Structure formats: C-alpha cells, structure tokens
PDB file of C-alpha atoms in Angstrom:
ATOM      1  CA  MET A 201      45.345  -0.922 -20.801  1.00 63.00           C
ATOM      2  CA  MET A 202      42.078  -2.919 -20.819  1.00 68.00           C
ATOM      3  CA  MET A 203      41.087  -1.488 -17.646  1.00 76.00           C
ATOM      4  CA  PHE A 204      41.723   2.248 -18.877  1.00 80.00           C
ATOM      5  CA  PHE A 205      39.189   1.294 -21.753  1.00 86.00           C
ATOM      6  CA  ASN A 206      36.795   0.238 -19.267  1.00 83.00           C
ATOM      7  CA  ILE A 207      36.953   3.657 -17.437  1.00 81.00           C
ATOM      8  CA  ILE A 208      36.636   5.357 -20.755  1.00 87.00           C
ATOM      9  CA  LEU A 209      33.434   3.685 -21.589  1.00 88.00           C
ATOM     10  CA  ILE A 210      32.004   4.291 -18.115  1.00 82.00           C
ATOM     11  CA  ALA A 211      32.995   8.308 -18.911  1.00 83.00           C
ATOM     12  CA  ILE A 212      30.918   8.056 -22.127  1.00 89.00           C
ATOM     13  CA  GLY A 213      27.946   6.276 -20.144  1.00 84.00           C
ATOM     14  CA  PHE A 214      27.847   9.440 -17.647  1.00 80.00           C
ATOM     15  CA  ALA A 215      27.839  11.628 -20.433  1.00 82.00           C
ATOM     16  CA  LEU A 216      24.803   9.949 -22.054  1.00 86.00           C
ATOM     17  CA  LEU A 217      22.948   9.878 -18.610  1.00 77.00           C
ATOM     18  CA  ILE A 218      23.199  13.522 -18.108  1.00 75.00           C
ATOM     19  CA  LYS A 219      22.099  14.560 -21.699  1.00 82.00           C
ATOM     20  CA  GLY A 220      19.641  11.914 -21.647  1.00 83.00           C
ATOM     21  CA  ALA A 221      18.298  13.071 -18.160  1.00 77.00           C
ATOM     22  CA  GLY A 222      17.791  16.532 -19.446  1.00 77.00           C
ATOM     23  CA  PHE A 223      15.893  15.602 -22.474  1.00 84.00           C
ATOM     24  CA  LEU A 224      13.721  13.403 -20.656  1.00 82.00           C
ATOM     25  CA  VAL A 225      12.751  16.070 -17.934  1.00 75.00           C
ATOM     26  CA  ASP A 226      12.042  18.685 -20.630  1.00 81.00           C
ATOM     27  CA  GLY A 227      10.063  16.322 -23.027  1.00 84.00           C
ATOM     28  CA  ALA A 228       8.071  14.917 -19.979  1.00 79.00           C
ATOM     29  CA  SER A 229       7.331  18.496 -18.892  1.00 75.00           C
ATOM     30  CA  SER A 230       6.012  19.399 -22.185  1.00 81.00           C
ATOM     31  CA  LEU A 231       3.901  16.177 -22.617  1.00 78.00           C
ATOM     32  CA  ALA A 232       2.364  17.075 -19.051  1.00 72.00           C
ATOM     33  CA  LYS A 233       1.446  20.830 -20.056  1.00 70.00           C
ATOM     34  CA  ARG A 234      -0.005  19.312 -23.431  1.00 75.00           C
ATOM     35  CA  PHE A 235      -2.479  17.044 -21.827  1.00 75.00           C
ATOM     36  CA  ASN A 236      -2.951  18.929 -18.687  1.00 72.00           C
ATOM     37  CA  VAL A 237      -1.302  16.318 -16.472  1.00 71.00           C
ATOM     38  CA  SER A 238       0.400  17.110 -13.175  1.00 69.00           C
ATOM     39  CA  ASP A 239       4.422  16.735 -12.975  1.00 64.00           C
ATOM     40  CA  ILE A 240       3.604  14.160 -10.167  1.00 66.00           C
ATOM     41  CA  VAL A 241       1.827  11.661 -12.760  1.00 71.00           C
ATOM     42  CA  ILE A 242       4.358  12.233 -15.376  1.00 71.00           C
ATOM     43  CA  GLY A 243       7.095  11.423 -13.015  1.00 69.00           C
ATOM     44  CA  LEU A 244       5.364   8.214 -11.645  1.00 68.00           C
ATOM     45  CA  THR A 245       4.960   6.880 -15.057  1.00 72.00           C
ATOM     46  CA  VAL A 246       6.834   7.905 -18.162  1.00 71.00           C
ATOM     47  CA  VAL A 247       9.810   9.056 -16.355  1.00 72.00           C
ATOM     48  CA  ALA A 248       9.995   6.259 -13.724  1.00 73.00           C
ATOM     49  CA  MET A 249       9.250   3.733 -16.612  1.00 72.00           C
ATOM     50  CA  GLY A 250      12.224   4.920 -18.464  1.00 73.00           C
ATOM     51  CA  THR A 251      14.650   5.382 -15.468  1.00 72.00           C
ATOM     52  CA  SER A 252      13.792   1.708 -14.297  1.00 75.00           C
ATOM     53  CA  ALA A 253      14.724   0.558 -17.891  1.00 74.00           C
ATOM     54  CA  PRO A 254      18.225  -0.207 -16.797  1.00 76.00           C
ATOM     55  CA  GLU A 255      17.122  -2.515 -13.768  1.00 78.00           C
ATOM     56  CA  LEU A 256      14.939  -4.625 -16.197  1.00 78.00           C
ATOM     57  CA  VAL A 257      17.822  -5.024 -18.693  1.00 75.00           C
ATOM     58  CA  VAL A 258      20.265  -5.716 -16.190  1.00 78.00           C
ATOM     59  CA  ASN A 259      18.125  -8.216 -14.419  1.00 79.00           C
ATOM     60  CA  ALA A 260      16.965  -9.921 -17.308  1.00 78.00           C
ATOM     61  CA  MET A 261      20.785 -10.557 -18.095  1.00 74.00           C
ATOM     62  CA  SER A 262      21.554 -11.624 -14.759  1.00 74.00           C
ATOM     63  CA  GLY A 263      18.862 -13.928 -13.716  1.00 75.00           C
ATOM     64  CA  VAL A 264      20.967 -16.638 -15.013  1.00 72.00           C
ATOM     65  CA  ILE A 265      23.890 -16.284 -12.240  1.00 74.00           C
ATOM     66  CA  ILE A 266      23.133 -18.315  -9.320  1.00 78.00           C
ATOM     67  CA  THR A 267      25.284 -18.748  -6.259  1.00 75.00           C
ATOM     68  CA  GLU A 268      26.532 -21.688  -4.939  1.00 69.00           C
ATOM     69  CA  GLU A 269      23.718 -21.647  -2.526  1.00 74.00           C
ATOM     70  CA  GLY A 270      21.004 -21.730  -5.310  1.00 81.00           C
ATOM     71  CA  THR A 271      20.145 -17.945  -4.832  1.00 83.00           C
ATOM     72  CA  HIS A 272      19.830 -14.972  -7.372  1.00 86.00           C
ATOM     73  CA  ASP A 273      21.789 -12.425  -5.141  1.00 89.00           C
ATOM     74  CA  ILE A 274      22.712 -10.381  -8.168  1.00 86.00           C
ATOM     75  CA  VAL A 275      18.931  -9.936  -9.182  1.00 90.00           C
ATOM     76  CA  PHE A 276      17.471  -8.944  -5.639  1.00 94.00           C
ATOM     77  CA  GLY A 277      20.337  -7.074  -4.784  1.00 92.00           C
ATOM     78  CA  ASN A 278      19.928  -4.908  -7.821  1.00 90.00           C
ATOM     79  CA  ILE A 279      16.649  -4.225  -7.014  1.00 94.00           C
ATOM     80  CA  ILE A 280      16.826  -3.643  -3.404  1.00 95.00           C
ATOM     81  CA  GLY A 281      19.977  -1.800  -3.600  1.00 93.00           C
ATOM     82  CA  SER A 282      18.503   0.599  -6.504  1.00 92.00           C
ATOM     83  CA  ASN A 283      15.525   1.372  -4.185  1.00 95.00           C
ATOM     84  CA  ILE A 284      17.757   2.165  -1.041  1.00 96.00           C
ATOM     85  CA  PHE A 285      20.063   4.435  -3.580  1.00 94.00           C
ATOM     86  CA  ASN A 286      16.757   6.265  -4.797  1.00 93.00           C
ATOM     87  CA  LEU A 287      15.603   6.965  -1.624  1.00 93.00           C
ATOM     88  CA  TYR A 288      18.731   7.904   0.547  1.00 95.00           C
ATOM     89  CA  LEU A 289      21.275   9.088  -2.070  1.00 94.00           C
ATOM     90  CA  ILE A 290      18.846  10.433  -4.728  1.00 93.00           C
ATOM     91  CA  LEU A 291      16.204  11.879  -2.755  1.00 92.00           C
ATOM     92  CA  GLY A 292      18.837  13.520  -0.392  1.00 93.00           C
ATOM     93  CA  ILE A 293      20.780  14.895  -3.292  1.00 94.00           C
ATOM     94  CA  SER A 294      17.710  16.487  -4.839  1.00 92.00           C
ATOM     95  CA  ALA A 295      16.475  17.820  -1.609  1.00 91.00           C
ATOM     96  CA  ILE A 296      19.729  19.572  -0.904  1.00 93.00           C
ATOM     97  CA  ILE A 297      19.772  21.302  -4.828  1.00 92.00           C
ATOM     98  CA  TYR A 298      16.337  22.304  -4.236  1.00 89.00           C
ATOM     99  CA  PRO A 299      13.564  21.861  -1.277  1.00 87.00           C
ATOM    100  CA  LEU A 300      11.109  19.055  -2.442  1.00 84.00           C
ATOM    101  CA  THR A 301       7.276  20.025  -2.009  1.00 79.00           C
ATOM    102  CA  VAL A 302       5.170  17.112  -2.737  1.00 72.00           C
ATOM    103  CA  GLN A 303       1.205  17.105  -3.560  1.00 67.00           C
ATOM    104  CA  ARG A 304      -1.088  16.093  -0.631  1.00 63.00           C
ATOM    105  CA  ASN A 305      -2.144  13.137  -2.956  1.00 63.00           C
ATOM    106  CA  ALA A 306       1.108  11.724  -3.437  1.00 59.00           C
ATOM    107  CA  LEU A 307       2.010  11.963   0.500  1.00 60.00           C
ATOM    108  CA  TRP A 308      -1.175   9.663   1.406  1.00 69.00           C
ATOM    109  CA  LYS A 309      -1.466   7.573  -1.635  1.00 79.00           C
ATOM    110  CA  GLU A 310       1.624   7.055  -3.739  1.00 81.00           C
ATOM    111  CA  ILE A 311       4.367   6.947  -0.929  1.00 84.00           C
ATOM    112  CA  PRO A 312       2.205   4.456   1.316  1.00 88.00           C
ATOM    113  CA  PHE A 313       2.004   2.470  -1.739  1.00 91.00           C
ATOM    114  CA  SER A 314       5.516   2.158  -2.556  1.00 92.00           C
ATOM    115  CA  LEU A 315       6.123   1.047   1.355  1.00 93.00           C
ATOM    116  CA  GLY A 316       3.035  -1.601   0.610  1.00 94.00           C
ATOM    117  CA  VAL A 317       4.889  -3.163  -2.286  1.00 95.00           C
ATOM    118  CA  THR A 318       8.047  -3.499  -0.560  1.00 96.00           C
ATOM    119  CA  VAL A 319       6.239  -5.042   2.277  1.00 96.00           C
ATOM    120  CA  VAL A 320       4.416  -7.581  -0.144  1.00 97.00           C
ATOM    121  CA  PHE A 321       7.938  -8.413  -1.734  1.00 97.00           C
ATOM    122  CA  PHE A 322       9.200  -9.391   1.659  1.00 97.00           C
ATOM    123  CA  ILE A 323       6.419 -11.699   2.429  1.00 96.00           C
ATOM    124  CA  LEU A 324       6.405 -13.411  -1.090  1.00 96.00           C
ATOM    125  CA  ALA A 325      10.389 -13.880  -0.791  1.00 95.00           C
ATOM    126  CA  ASN A 326      10.302 -15.086   3.007  1.00 95.00           C
ATOM    127  CA  ASP A 327       8.436 -18.448   2.211  1.00 93.00           C
ATOM    128  CA  VAL A 328      10.245 -20.371   4.992  1.00 91.00           C
ATOM    129  CA  LEU A 329       9.077 -17.727   7.404  1.00 88.00           C
ATOM    130  CA  PHE A 330       5.597 -16.965   6.183  1.00 90.00           C
ATOM    131  CA  PHE A 331       4.413 -20.372   4.363  1.00 87.00           C
ATOM    132  CA  ASP A 332       6.330 -23.049   6.100  1.00 80.00           C
ATOM    133  CA  VAL A 333       8.266 -24.503   3.039  1.00 85.00           C
ATOM    134  CA  SER A 334      11.815 -25.440   2.738  1.00 84.00           C
ATOM    135  CA  GLN A 335      13.114 -22.682   0.496  1.00 90.00           C
ATOM    136  CA  ASN A 336      12.888 -18.808   0.024  1.00 94.00           C
ATOM    137  CA  SER A 337      12.057 -18.177  -3.524  1.00 93.00           C
ATOM    138  CA  LEU A 338       9.860 -16.337  -5.965  1.00 95.00           C
ATOM    139  CA  ASP A 339       7.913 -18.358  -8.643  1.00 94.00           C
ATOM    140  CA  TYR A 340       5.428 -17.932 -11.484  1.00 95.00           C
ATOM    141  CA  SER A 341       2.485 -17.278  -8.918  1.00 96.00           C
ATOM    142  CA  ASP A 342       4.763 -14.687  -7.079  1.00 96.00           C
ATOM    143  CA  ALA A 343       5.287 -12.945 -10.737  1.00 96.00           C
ATOM    144  CA  LEU A 344       1.690 -12.709 -11.344  1.00 97.00           C
ATOM    145  CA  ILE A 345       1.034 -11.211  -8.034  1.00 97.00           C
ATOM    146  CA  LEU A 346       3.519  -8.550  -8.615  1.00 97.00           C
ATOM    147  CA  ILE A 347       2.354  -7.785 -12.121  1.00 96.00           C
ATOM    148  CA  SER A 348      -1.173  -7.817 -11.218  1.00 96.00           C
ATOM    149  CA  LEU A 349      -0.239  -5.018  -8.502  1.00 96.00           C
ATOM    150  CA  PHE A 350       1.320  -3.075 -11.200  1.00 92.00           C
ATOM    151  CA  GLY A 351      -1.436  -3.124 -13.486  1.00 92.00           C
ATOM    152  CA  LEU A 352      -3.651  -2.010 -10.375  1.00 92.00           C
ATOM    153  CA  PHE A 353      -1.156   0.814 -10.006  1.00 89.00           C
ATOM    154  CA  MET A 354      -1.372   2.000 -13.503  1.00 85.00           C
ATOM    155  CA  VAL A 355      -5.165   2.039 -13.328  1.00 87.00           C
ATOM    156  CA  TYR A 356      -5.002   4.273 -10.395  1.00 83.00           C
ATOM    157  CA  ILE A 357      -3.017   6.706 -12.047  1.00 79.00           C
ATOM    158  CA  PHE A 358      -5.100   6.709 -15.067  1.00 74.00           C
ATOM    159  CA  LEU A 359      -8.246   7.212 -12.899  1.00 78.00           C
ATOM    160  CA  ASN A 360      -6.078   9.984 -11.158  1.00 70.00           C
ATOM    161  CA  ILE A 361      -5.519  11.720 -14.349  1.00 62.00           C
ATOM    162  CA  LYS A 362      -9.003  11.809 -15.277  1.00 59.00           C
ATOM    163  CA  ARG A 363     -10.340  13.069 -12.015  1.00 54.00           C
ATOM    164  CA  ASN A 364      -7.768  15.506 -11.061  1.00 56.00           C
ATOM    165  CA  PRO A 365      -6.130  17.531 -13.953  1.00 53.00           C
ATOM    166  CA  ASP A 366      -3.578  19.878 -12.360  1.00 51.00           C
ATOM    167  CA  THR A 367      -2.580  22.714 -14.548  1.00 48.00           C
ATOM    168  CA  THR A 368      -1.087  25.105 -11.940  1.00 48.00           C
ATOM    169  CA  SER A 369       2.475  24.145 -12.094  1.00 49.00           C
ATOM    170  CA  LEU A 370       2.752  23.736 -15.885  1.00 49.00           C
ATOM    171  CA  ASP A 371       2.219  27.579 -16.732  1.00 53.00           C
ATOM    172  CA  LYS A 372       5.833  28.232 -17.056  1.00 56.00           C
ATOM    173  CA  ILE A 373       6.919  25.162 -18.843  1.00 61.00           C
ATOM    174  CA  PRO A 374       7.820  25.558 -22.625  1.00 71.00           C
ATOM    175  CA  LEU A 375       5.347  23.692 -25.012  1.00 75.00           C
ATOM    176  CA  PHE A 376       7.253  21.714 -27.636  1.00 81.00           C
ATOM    177  CA  GLY A 377       5.652  20.219 -30.827  1.00 83.00           C
ATOM    178  CA  SER A 378       4.525  16.529 -30.633  1.00 83.00           C
ATOM    179  CA  LEU A 379       7.270  15.370 -32.868  1.00 88.00           C
ATOM    180  CA  LYS A 380       9.872  17.266 -30.826  1.00 88.00           C
ATOM    181  CA  THR A 381       8.316  16.115 -27.593  1.00 86.00           C
ATOM    182  CA  THR A 382       8.456  12.563 -28.546  1.00 87.00           C
ATOM    183  CA  LEU A 383      11.875  12.578 -29.947  1.00 91.00           C
ATOM    184  CA  MET A 384      13.067  14.097 -26.507  1.00 89.00           C
ATOM    185  CA  ILE A 385      11.324  11.468 -24.429  1.00 87.00           C
ATOM    186  CA  THR A 386      12.665   8.674 -26.709  1.00 89.00           C
ATOM    187  CA  GLY A 387      15.976  10.018 -26.998  1.00 90.00           C
ATOM    188  CA  GLY A 388      16.314  10.830 -23.378  1.00 86.00           C
ATOM    189  CA  ILE A 389      15.354   7.310 -22.531  1.00 85.00           C
ATOM    190  CA  ALA A 390      17.663   5.905 -24.979  1.00 87.00           C
ATOM    191  CA  GLY A 391      20.556   7.826 -23.449  1.00 86.00           C
ATOM    192  CA  LEU A 392      19.578   6.737 -19.978  1.00 81.00           C
ATOM    193  CA  ILE A 393      19.406   2.920 -20.968  1.00 82.00           C
ATOM    194  CA  PHE A 394      22.597   2.950 -22.932  1.00 85.00           C
ATOM    195  CA  GLY A 395      24.562   5.150 -20.636  1.00 83.00           C
ATOM    196  CA  GLY A 396      23.336   3.129 -17.806  1.00 77.00           C
ATOM    197  CA  GLN A 397      24.496  -0.176 -19.552  1.00 78.00           C
ATOM    198  CA  LEU A 398      27.950   1.096 -20.525  1.00 83.00           C
ATOM    199  CA  ILE A 399      28.320   1.977 -16.589  1.00 78.00           C
ATOM    200  CA  VAL A 400      27.159  -1.178 -15.245  1.00 76.00           C
ATOM    201  CA  GLU A 401      28.996  -3.401 -17.903  1.00 78.00           C
ATOM    202  CA  ASN A 402      32.354  -2.014 -17.372  1.00 80.00           C
ATOM    203  CA  ALA A 403      31.979  -1.417 -13.601  1.00 77.00           C
ATOM    204  CA  VAL A 404      31.046  -5.151 -13.191  1.00 75.00           C
ATOM    205  CA  ILE A 405      34.161  -6.139 -15.251  1.00 80.00           C
ATOM    206  CA  ILE A 406      36.369  -3.698 -12.842  1.00 77.00           C
ATOM    207  CA  ALA A 407      34.716  -5.364  -9.963  1.00 74.00           C
ATOM    208  CA  LYS A 408      35.087  -8.855 -10.669  1.00 73.00           C
ATOM    209  CA  HIS A 409      38.871  -8.151 -11.291  1.00 77.00           C
ATOM    210  CA  PHE A 410      38.996  -7.454  -7.788  1.00 76.00           C
ATOM    211  CA  ASP A 411      36.977 -10.708  -6.698  1.00 76.00           C
ATOM    212  CA  VAL A 412      33.757  -8.980  -5.234  1.00 76.00           C
ATOM    213  CA  SER A 413      30.707 -11.271  -4.392  1.00 76.00           C
ATOM    214  CA  GLU A 414      27.686 -11.234  -6.447  1.00 74.00           C
ATOM    215  CA  LYS A 415      25.653 -10.032  -3.345  1.00 81.00           C
ATOM    216  CA  LEU A 416      27.974  -6.866  -2.792  1.00 84.00           C
ATOM    217  CA  ILE A 417      28.177  -6.165  -6.906  1.00 82.00           C
ATOM    218  CA  GLY A 418      24.289  -6.227  -6.758  1.00 81.00           C
ATOM    219  CA  LEU A 419      23.784  -3.869  -3.900  1.00 85.00           C
ATOM    220  CA  THR A 420      26.359  -1.432  -4.849  1.00 86.00           C
ATOM    221  CA  ILE A 421      27.867  -1.438  -8.484  1.00 80.00           C
ATOM    222  CA  LEU A 422      24.798  -2.899 -10.319  1.00 81.00           C
ATOM    223  CA  ALA A 423      22.503  -0.914  -7.876  1.00 85.00           C
ATOM    224  CA  ALA A 424      24.404   2.337  -8.182  1.00 84.00           C
ATOM    225  CA  GLY A 425      24.797   1.934 -12.153  1.00 80.00           C
ATOM    226  CA  THR A 426      21.027   1.260 -12.563  1.00 79.00           C
ATOM    227  CA  SER A 427      20.042   3.926 -10.517  1.00 83.00           C
ATOM    228  CA  LEU A 428      22.212   6.697 -12.108  1.00 81.00           C
ATOM    229  CA  PRO A 429      19.355   7.582 -14.544  1.00 81.00           C
ATOM    230  CA  GLU A 430      17.193   8.145 -11.628  1.00 82.00           C
ATOM    231  CA  LEU A 431      19.797  10.474 -10.039  1.00 87.00           C
ATOM    232  CA  ALA A 432      20.482  12.171 -13.338  1.00 84.00           C
ATOM    233  CA  THR A 433      16.766  12.727 -13.926  1.00 82.00           C
ATOM    234  CA  SER A 434      15.863  13.626 -10.284  1.00 87.00           C
ATOM    235  CA  ALA A 435      18.935  16.076  -9.797  1.00 88.00           C
ATOM    236  CA  VAL A 436      18.044  17.985 -13.294  1.00 86.00           C
ATOM    237  CA  ALA A 437      14.329  18.183 -12.137  1.00 85.00           C
ATOM    238  CA  ALA A 438      15.223  19.618  -8.500  1.00 88.00           C
ATOM    239  CA  PHE A 439      17.700  22.021 -10.279  1.00 87.00           C
ATOM    240  CA  LYS A 440      14.706  23.074 -12.606  1.00 83.00           C
ATOM    241  CA  LYS A 441      12.454  23.298  -9.358  1.00 83.00           C
ATOM    242  CA  LYS A 442      10.111  20.571 -10.621  1.00 81.00           C
ATOM    243  CA  SER A 443       9.683  19.051  -7.131  1.00 79.00           C
ATOM    244  CA  ASP A 444       6.916  16.879  -7.984  1.00 75.00           C
ATOM    245  CA  LEU A 445       8.867  15.145 -11.279  1.00 76.00           C
ATOM    246  CA  ALA A 446      11.764  14.604  -8.923  1.00 82.00           C
ATOM    247  CA  VAL A 447       9.856  12.984  -6.307  1.00 82.00           C
ATOM    248  CA  GLY A 448       7.541  11.106  -8.446  1.00 80.00           C
ATOM    249  CA  ASN A 449      10.464   9.865 -10.689  1.00 80.00           C
ATOM    250  CA  ILE A 450      11.920   8.199  -7.218  1.00 87.00           C
ATOM    251  CA  ILE A 451       8.830   6.714  -5.682  1.00 87.00           C
ATOM    252  CA  GLY A 452       7.682   5.622  -9.290  1.00 85.00           C
ATOM    253  CA  SER A 453      10.872   4.104  -9.789  1.00 87.00           C
ATOM    254  CA  ASN A 454      10.854   2.102  -6.699  1.00 92.00           C
ATOM    255  CA  ILE A 455       7.323   0.926  -7.410  1.00 92.00           C
ATOM    256  CA  PHE A 456       8.223  -0.138 -10.828  1.00 90.00           C
ATOM    257  CA  ASN A 457      11.562  -2.019  -9.646  1.00 92.00           C
ATOM    258  CA  VAL A 458       9.355  -3.922  -7.286  1.00 95.00           C
ATOM    259  CA  LEU A 459       6.308  -4.894  -9.247  1.00 95.00           C
ATOM    260  CA  LEU A 460       7.407  -4.764 -13.073  1.00 91.00           C
ATOM    261  CA  VAL A 461      10.809  -5.384 -12.970  1.00 91.00           C
ATOM    262  CA  LEU A 462      11.114  -8.106 -10.460  1.00 94.00           C
ATOM    263  CA  GLY A 463       7.700  -9.426 -11.917  1.00 95.00           C
ATOM    264  CA  ILE A 464       9.145  -9.827 -15.370  1.00 93.00           C
ATOM    265  CA  THR A 465      12.332 -11.337 -14.142  1.00 93.00           C
ATOM    266  CA  THR A 466      10.717 -13.816 -12.097  1.00 94.00           C
ATOM    267  CA  PHE A 467       8.483 -15.130 -15.221  1.00 93.00           C
ATOM    268  CA  MET A 468      11.812 -15.201 -17.293  1.00 91.00           C
ATOM    269  CA  HIS A 469      14.064 -17.067 -14.599  1.00 91.00           C
ATOM    270  CA  ALA A 470      11.646 -18.673 -12.128  1.00 88.00           C
ATOM    271  CA  PRO A 471      11.939 -19.821  -9.366  1.00 92.00           C
ATOM    272  CA  LEU A 472      14.401 -17.136  -8.184  1.00 93.00           C
ATOM    273  CA  GLY A 473      16.048 -18.112  -4.778  1.00 94.00           C
ATOM    274  CA  TYR A 474      16.205 -15.468  -2.152  1.00 95.00           C
ATOM    275  CA  ASN A 475      18.881 -14.971   0.240  1.00 93.00           C
ATOM    276  CA  VAL A 476      17.561 -13.944   3.877  1.00 94.00           C
ATOM    277  CA  GLN A 477      20.548 -11.857   4.474  1.00 92.00           C
ATOM    278  CA  LEU A 478      19.145  -9.412   2.196  1.00 94.00           C
ATOM    279  CA  ASN A 479      16.031  -9.015   4.798  1.00 96.00           C
ATOM    280  CA  MET A 480      17.945  -6.225   6.740  1.00 95.00           C
ATOM    281  CA  ASP A 481      18.450  -4.225   3.304  1.00 95.00           C
ATOM    282  CA  LEU A 482      14.761  -4.597   2.845  1.00 96.00           C
ATOM    283  CA  TYR A 483      14.181  -3.333   6.223  1.00 96.00           C
ATOM    284  CA  ILE A 484      16.472  -0.181   5.582  1.00 96.00           C
ATOM    285  CA  CYS A 485      14.486   0.364   2.285  1.00 95.00           C
ATOM    286  CA  MET A 486      11.087   0.168   4.263  1.00 96.00           C
ATOM    287  CA  GLY A 487      12.585   2.734   6.718  1.00 95.00           C
ATOM    288  CA  GLY A 488      13.685   5.087   4.125  1.00 94.00           C
ATOM    289  CA  THR A 489       9.947   5.081   2.883  1.00 91.00           C
ATOM    290  CA  LEU A 490       8.631   5.613   6.424  1.00 90.00           C
ATOM    291  CA  LEU A 491      11.049   8.358   6.897  1.00 89.00           C
ATOM    292  CA  LEU A 492      10.118  10.150   3.668  1.00 85.00           C
ATOM    293  CA  PHE A 493       6.417  10.009   4.937  1.00 80.00           C
ATOM    294  CA  PHE A 494       7.562  11.425   8.432  1.00 82.00           C
ATOM    295  CA  PHE A 495       9.740  14.341   7.087  1.00 82.00           C
ATOM    296  CA  MET A 496       6.956  15.225   4.654  1.00 75.00           C
ATOM    297  CA  TYR A 497       4.287  15.417   7.146  1.00 71.00           C
ATOM    298  CA  SER A 498       6.102  16.621  10.057  1.00 69.00           C
ATOM    299  CA  PHE A 499       8.688  19.735  10.193  1.00 60.00           C
ATOM    300  CA  GLY A 500       7.785  21.459   6.735  1.00 56.00           C
ATOM    301  CA  LYS A 501       4.547  20.158   5.583  1.00 67.00           C
ATOM    302  CA  TYR A 502       4.642  18.445   2.387  1.00 73.00           C
ATOM    303  CA  LYS A 503       8.077  19.572   2.227  1.00 80.00           C
ATOM    304  CA  LEU A 504      11.511  17.780   2.334  1.00 83.00           C
ATOM    305  CA  ASP A 505      14.141  20.570   3.440  1.00 86.00           C
ATOM    306  CA  ARG A 506      17.695  20.579   2.678  1.00 89.00           C
ATOM    307  CA  ILE A 507      18.737  19.461   6.268  1.00 90.00           C
ATOM    308  CA  GLU A 508      16.369  16.376   5.872  1.00 90.00           C
ATOM    309  CA  GLY A 509      18.438  15.571   2.408  1.00 91.00           C
ATOM    310  CA  VAL A 510      21.625  15.873   4.335  1.00 94.00           C
ATOM    311  CA  PHE A 511      19.866  13.519   7.013  1.00 93.00           C
ATOM    312  CA  TYR A 512      19.468  11.119   4.032  1.00 95.00           C
ATOM    313  CA  LEU A 513      22.882  11.271   2.684  1.00 95.00           C
ATOM    314  CA  LEU A 514      24.185  10.396   6.298  1.00 96.00           C
ATOM    315  CA  GLY A 515      21.859   7.465   6.211  1.00 95.00           C
ATOM    316  CA  PHE A 516      23.125   6.298   2.918  1.00 95.00           C
ATOM    317  CA  LEU A 517      26.847   6.495   4.073  1.00 95.00           C
ATOM    318  CA  GLY A 518      25.932   4.375   7.177  1.00 95.00           C
ATOM    319  CA  TYR A 519      24.219   1.878   5.112  1.00 95.00           C
ATOM    320  CA  LEU A 520      27.537   1.738   2.688  1.00 93.00           C
ATOM    321  CA  ILE A 521      29.725   1.241   5.661  1.00 93.00           C
ATOM    322  CA  PHE A 522      27.360  -1.499   7.079  1.00 92.00           C
ATOM    323  CA  ILE A 523      27.152  -3.625   3.807  1.00 90.00           C
ATOM    324  CA  LEU A 524      31.116  -3.459   3.122  1.00 86.00           C
ATOM    325  CA  PHE A 525      31.728  -4.684   6.781  1.00 85.00           C
ATOM    326  CA  ARG A 526      29.241  -7.445   6.326  1.00 80.00           C
ATOM    327  CA  GLN A 527      30.904  -8.614   3.339  1.00 65.00           C
TER     328      GLN A 527
END
C-alpha cells in the first residue's frame, strides 16, 4: 500500500513538471522579447537556473550521506549523472522532436566553456592524481574556484547581452504583461522544483527498498529525477521550435550544476570525498560535450539533426547498460 502511495506521488510530480515546463518556456520567451534578449541567453540563465534548482536542493540534503569509504557518492553521482542525462537523453530527445540549430556564438563559446568546467571539476576532484595528496576530495578552496568561475560566466552572459542584442528569433513570440510574465516564470520554476522533489524523494524510497547502492542511486534515480525539469523544458522548447532555448537550457544547466550547485554543496558540506570510479562517468560526460561540438560543426553546420539525436539516445542506452553491470 505504501509503495502504491509513492507511485501516486511520482505521477503528481510528473504532472507538475510538465505544466511547470510549459509556463517557464512561455514566460522566459516573453521575457526575452521584452528586453530584446536572444533565446540562447535566456536558456543559459533564467531557464537553466530554474531547471538546476532540483539538483541544488537534492545535493544540499544528500551531502550528509557518506559511504563507508568516506566518499559522497550521491552528491557527485547526482551532478555527473544529471549532466550525462542532459547531454545524451535530453539533447537526443529534443533533436528528434525538432532538429536543433544553434547560434555560432554558442558553438564556439558556451559549449567549450561547459567542457572546460567539467575538466576543471575532474582536476579538482582527483587530488591524488594531480596534487600528490592522500585523499581525493573537494574542499573550501575548490568551492571558491567553482563559484568564482560561475561569477565569470555570469559576467560573460551580461556582457554578451549588452554587445549582441538579438531580436530576430523573437518576432512570433507573444508578449505578456510584466506581472503575468513574472508569475509564469516563478510558477513554472516552482512546479519544476516541487515536481522534481516529489519524484526524487519517492523514487529513492522505492530504490532503497530494493537495496541499491548510493553511487547507482546518484547516477540513475537522483540524476534522472533532477534532470526531469531539463527534459520537460527542452522537449517543450523543441516542440515549439525554440532551438536556442532547448540547447541553452541543457548547456546552461550543465554549467550551473558543476559550478553553482557543486560549489554551494561543497561550501555546505566540505570536505566532499570523491570516488575515483566516477572518473569513467566524467569521461563519458566530456565525450558527450565534444560530440555535440563535432555534430554541430560537421554534418549540418550549427545543427543537430534527428539522426544525431538517435545516436545520442543509443549512447545513453549503452551508458545505462554499462553502469548497471558495473554495479
């Protein structure tokens, strides 16, 4: 009976996610038109921050969970797994719904920056490999580096807005009043956060009933649950043919997850012990970002076609099989 109740709550969470995603996409698009800001910028900031909120909430709560080896597998698994879900599953589904065309600026700046911050995360977490110490962990100095890089990213976005206003993609977007736009964005974010929380909390209860490890919970159930807002938002954006918003949400969320979510979580719970087994997952995450850059620049210039979306989904399926057998 209790398990049935958990499933009902998960279904309610899905409903909140879908409705919240619709509100957020419409409200963010209206905001972009009001301030003559391009969809890619809105996707990289407002939408990405809103859809990364579940990762922040879940990590803040799970930072107290430590394995017998002294590592924080749920925290790191959630971040790495969410970014892999974003790249392989969500980007793949979005491209299948509607081929995604991206601005040249995003291809040469935002996507490489996303890869760069993942490399920084890899270096900071692997202290034994790079700094000749006895334990792999993130401490307060690492948190300061991550949050400082996040600040630089926001400065870049702000300067980009000032230098490159883009109104060409906003002509057909309905313009709502200020109050309605604000309510749509805040209501959409609230739906995403509460919906994601309902799904994650009840999915974890079900998973622990079947005695699943912390690392696998972080990489799969928590990562999937906290990535559902990105999935709902990017899928809706792709369906509405807002390519920049869909891609900007994914790339922006990956940057937010590593720099802001992990930075704040480290400040709250430092030191965070890192499990080197997660390096393989980080390699897969970096590979997904490199693949996006390759696809966008090669076959259809600045475009991710449906066949490439299918390729991403096959890669995601292979990854799931890999981590289940590794468990």
